[in-house]
Short mmCIF file of C-alpha atoms in Angstrom, two decimals:
data_model
loop_
_atom_site.label_atom_id
_atom_site.label_comp_id
_atom_site.label_asym_id
_atom_site.label_seq_id
_atom_site.Cartn_x
_atom_site.Cartn_y
_atom_site.Cartn_z
CA UNK X 34 -10.30 -3.94 -18.04
CA UNK X 35 -8.32 -6.90 -16.92
CA UNK X 36 -8.24 -10.53 -15.97
CA UNK X 37 -10.42 -11.88 -13.17
CA UNK X 38 -11.09 -15.18 -11.46
CA UNK X 39 -14.90 -15.68 -12.08
CA UNK X 40 -16.72 -17.51 -9.33
CA UNK X 41 -20.36 -18.13 -8.07
CA UNK X 42 -22.05 -17.65 -4.90
CA UNK X 43 -25.67 -18.34 -4.40
CA UNK X 44 -26.03 -18.43 -8.24
CA UNK X 45 -24.75 -15.01 -8.55
CA UNK X 46 -21.50 -14.16 -10.53
CA UNK X 47 -18.66 -12.35 -9.02
CA UNK X 48 -15.12 -11.55 -10.23
CA UNK X 49 -11.96 -10.79 -8.52
CA UNK X 50 -8.59 -9.56 -9.80
CA UNK X 51 -6.55 -12.73 -10.69
CA UNK X 52 -3.49 -10.99 -9.10
CA UNK X 53 -5.27 -11.09 -5.74
CA UNK X 54 -5.92 -14.82 -5.92
CA UNK X 55 -3.08 -17.16 -4.29
CA UNK X 56 -4.77 -20.49 -5.18
CA UNK X 57 -8.17 -22.17 -5.64
CA UNK X 58 -8.72 -25.21 -3.41
CA UNK X 59 -11.13 -28.19 -3.70
CA UNK X 60 -13.54 -28.88 -0.84
CA UNK X 61 -11.64 -29.93 2.35
CA UNK X 62 -12.46 -30.43 6.00
CA UNK X 63 -12.20 -27.52 8.33
CA UNK X 64 -11.97 -27.20 12.05
CA UNK X 65 -14.71 -25.16 13.65
CA UNK X 66 -13.45 -22.55 16.23
CA UNK X 67 -15.69 -22.25 19.27
CA UNK X 68 -17.10 -18.66 19.74
CA UNK X 69 -16.04 -17.72 16.30
CA UNK X 70 -18.03 -14.91 14.53
CA UNK X 71 -20.98 -16.08 12.24
CA UNK X 72 -18.97 -15.05 9.10
CA UNK X 73 -16.33 -17.67 9.89
CA UNK X 74 -16.77 -21.40 9.10
CA UNK X 75 -13.53 -22.27 10.86
CA UNK X 76 -9.85 -22.75 9.93
CA UNK X 77 -8.04 -24.97 7.46
CA UNK X 78 -4.33 -25.94 7.13
CA UNK X 79 -3.12 -25.15 3.57
CA UNK X 80 0.56 -25.43 2.47
CA UNK X 81 1.90 -24.93 6.10
CA UNK X 82 -0.35 -21.98 6.91
CA UNK X 83 -3.50 -21.88 9.18
CA UNK X 84 -6.13 -19.96 7.32
CA UNK X 85 -9.66 -18.80 8.26
CA UNK X 86 -12.43 -19.92 6.27
CA UNK X 87 -14.65 -16.91 5.55
CA UNK X 88 -18.27 -17.91 4.33
CA UNK X 89 -18.57 -15.41 1.39
CA UNK X 90 -22.16 -16.09 0.94
CA UNK X 91 -22.86 -15.06 4.44
CA UNK X 92 -20.78 -11.85 4.10
CA UNK X 93 -22.78 -11.14 0.95
CA UNK X 94 -25.92 -11.48 2.78
CA UNK X 95 -27.08 -15.07 1.91
CA UNK X 96 -27.85 -17.88 4.21
CA UNK X 97 -24.92 -19.27 6.25
CA UNK X 98 -23.43 -22.55 4.74
CA UNK X 99 -21.30 -25.10 6.71
CA UNK X 100 -20.41 -27.17 3.64
CA UNK X 101 -17.34 -25.95 1.55
CA UNK X 102 -17.48 -26.43 -2.08
CA UNK X 103 -14.43 -24.45 -3.19
CA UNK X 104 -12.00 -22.18 -1.41
CA UNK X 105 -10.53 -19.02 -3.16
CA UNK X 106 -7.30 -18.23 -1.14
CA UNK X 107 -7.05 -14.53 -1.48
CA UNK X 108 -4.24 -12.07 -0.49
CA UNK X 109 -5.76 -9.33 1.53
CA UNK X 110 -3.54 -6.62 3.01
CA UNK X 111 -0.56 -8.90 2.97
CA UNK X 112 -2.27 -12.01 4.47
CA UNK X 113 -3.81 -14.95 2.85
CA UNK X 114 -7.44 -15.46 3.69
CA UNK X 115 -9.64 -18.45 2.33
CA UNK X 116 -13.29 -17.73 1.11
CA UNK X 117 -15.84 -20.40 0.82
CA UNK X 118 -17.47 -20.06 -2.65
CA UNK X 119 -19.94 -22.32 -4.60
CA UNK X 120 -17.94 -22.63 -7.74
CA UNK X 121 -14.95 -21.35 -9.52
CA UNK X 122 -15.68 -20.76 -13.20
CA UNK X 123 -12.29 -19.90 -14.58
CA UNK X 124 -10.46 -16.95 -15.79
CA UNK X 125 -12.48 -13.97 -17.36
CA UNK X 126 -10.79 -11.30 -19.47
CA UNK X 127 -12.77 -8.16 -19.74
CA UNK X 128 -11.99 -5.43 -22.30
CA UNK X 129 -14.66 -3.16 -20.96
CA UNK X 130 -14.39 -0.43 -18.20
CA UNK X 131 -17.63 -1.80 -16.47
CA UNK X 132 -19.98 0.54 -14.66
CA UNK X 133 -20.46 1.64 -10.87
CA UNK X 134 -23.36 0.25 -8.99
CA UNK X 135 -26.35 2.33 -9.32
CA UNK X 136 -26.74 4.91 -6.36
CA UNK X 137 -29.64 3.05 -4.82
CA UNK X 138 -27.74 -0.19 -4.89
CA UNK X 139 -24.61 1.09 -3.12
CA UNK X 140 -24.82 0.44 0.71
CA UNK X 141 -22.16 0.15 3.43
CA UNK X 142 -22.97 -3.55 3.64
CA UNK X 143 -21.77 -3.98 -0.07
CA UNK X 144 -18.82 -1.67 -0.06
CA UNK X 145 -16.86 -4.68 -1.51
CA UNK X 146 -18.69 -4.36 -4.81
CA UNK X 147 -16.38 -2.29 -7.12
CA UNK X 148 -18.23 -2.21 -10.32
CA UNK X 149 -20.56 -4.35 -12.67
CA UNK X 150 -19.13 -6.25 -15.69
CA UNK X 151 -21.00 -8.04 -18.43
CA UNK X 152 -20.32 -11.77 -19.74
CA UNK X 153 -22.74 -12.76 -22.47
CA UNK X 154 -26.14 -11.95 -20.94
CA UNK X 155 -25.09 -12.01 -17.36
CA UNK X 156 -23.97 -9.17 -14.89
CA UNK X 157 -20.95 -9.78 -12.88
CA UNK X 158 -19.96 -7.96 -9.66
CA UNK X 159 -16.28 -7.30 -9.37
CA UNK X 160 -15.30 -7.24 -5.73
CA UNK X 161 -12.35 -5.57 -4.04
CA UNK X 162 -10.64 -8.06 -1.82
CA UNK X 163 -9.61 -5.61 0.82
CA UNK X 164 -13.26 -4.34 1.30
CA UNK X 165 -14.89 -7.86 1.64
CA UNK X 166 -14.29 -7.67 5.45
CA UNK X 167 -14.57 -4.73 7.84
CA UNK X 168 -11.47 -3.73 9.95
CA UNK X 169 -13.31 -5.11 13.14
CA UNK X 170 -13.84 -8.61 11.22
CA UNK X 171 -10.21 -8.58 10.04
CA UNK X 172 -9.18 -7.97 13.69
CA UNK X 173 -11.24 -10.83 14.94
CA UNK X 174 -9.63 -13.24 12.32
CA UNK X 175 -6.17 -12.01 13.48
CA UNK X 176 -7.11 -12.88 17.07
CA UNK X 177 -8.51 -16.25 16.21
CA UNK X 178 -5.42 -17.31 14.02
CA UNK X 179 -3.14 -16.06 16.74
CA UNK X 180 -4.86 -18.13 19.34
CA UNK X 181 -4.62 -21.27 17.14
CA UNK X 182 -0.88 -20.67 16.68
CA UNK X 183 -0.99 -19.80 13.02
CA UNK X 184 0.44 -16.28 13.09
#
């Protein structure tokens, strides 16, 4: 039960708690960072802050994309991170509890998936912002942002 930002990646629906979302940004140019990990498209400057651009589709196991459609700026452990998504579909209010992922579908690679919600005839995966990236990936981002003078 709650309010979520509903978005799509690779024609799949996802939801994230609206309280975790700082802003939604239209497509914008980003700067590639040489030697950056594959999940990172680069960095952007939004509201006087240098933010990493994480390719959420790549993190979810889809093909890497170099074009930004929309950016979801999400607060993760006290820091803003931007995530490249295909589209932001608006606010979704759920009155249901949802259900956990079936046991066979739960893997370490999708630990970000919190539960499954329903909207009309579609399933929506609710994601936990703090679990999207591993600790090692978060550390890599911190190092890159520090090197770029943003932290």
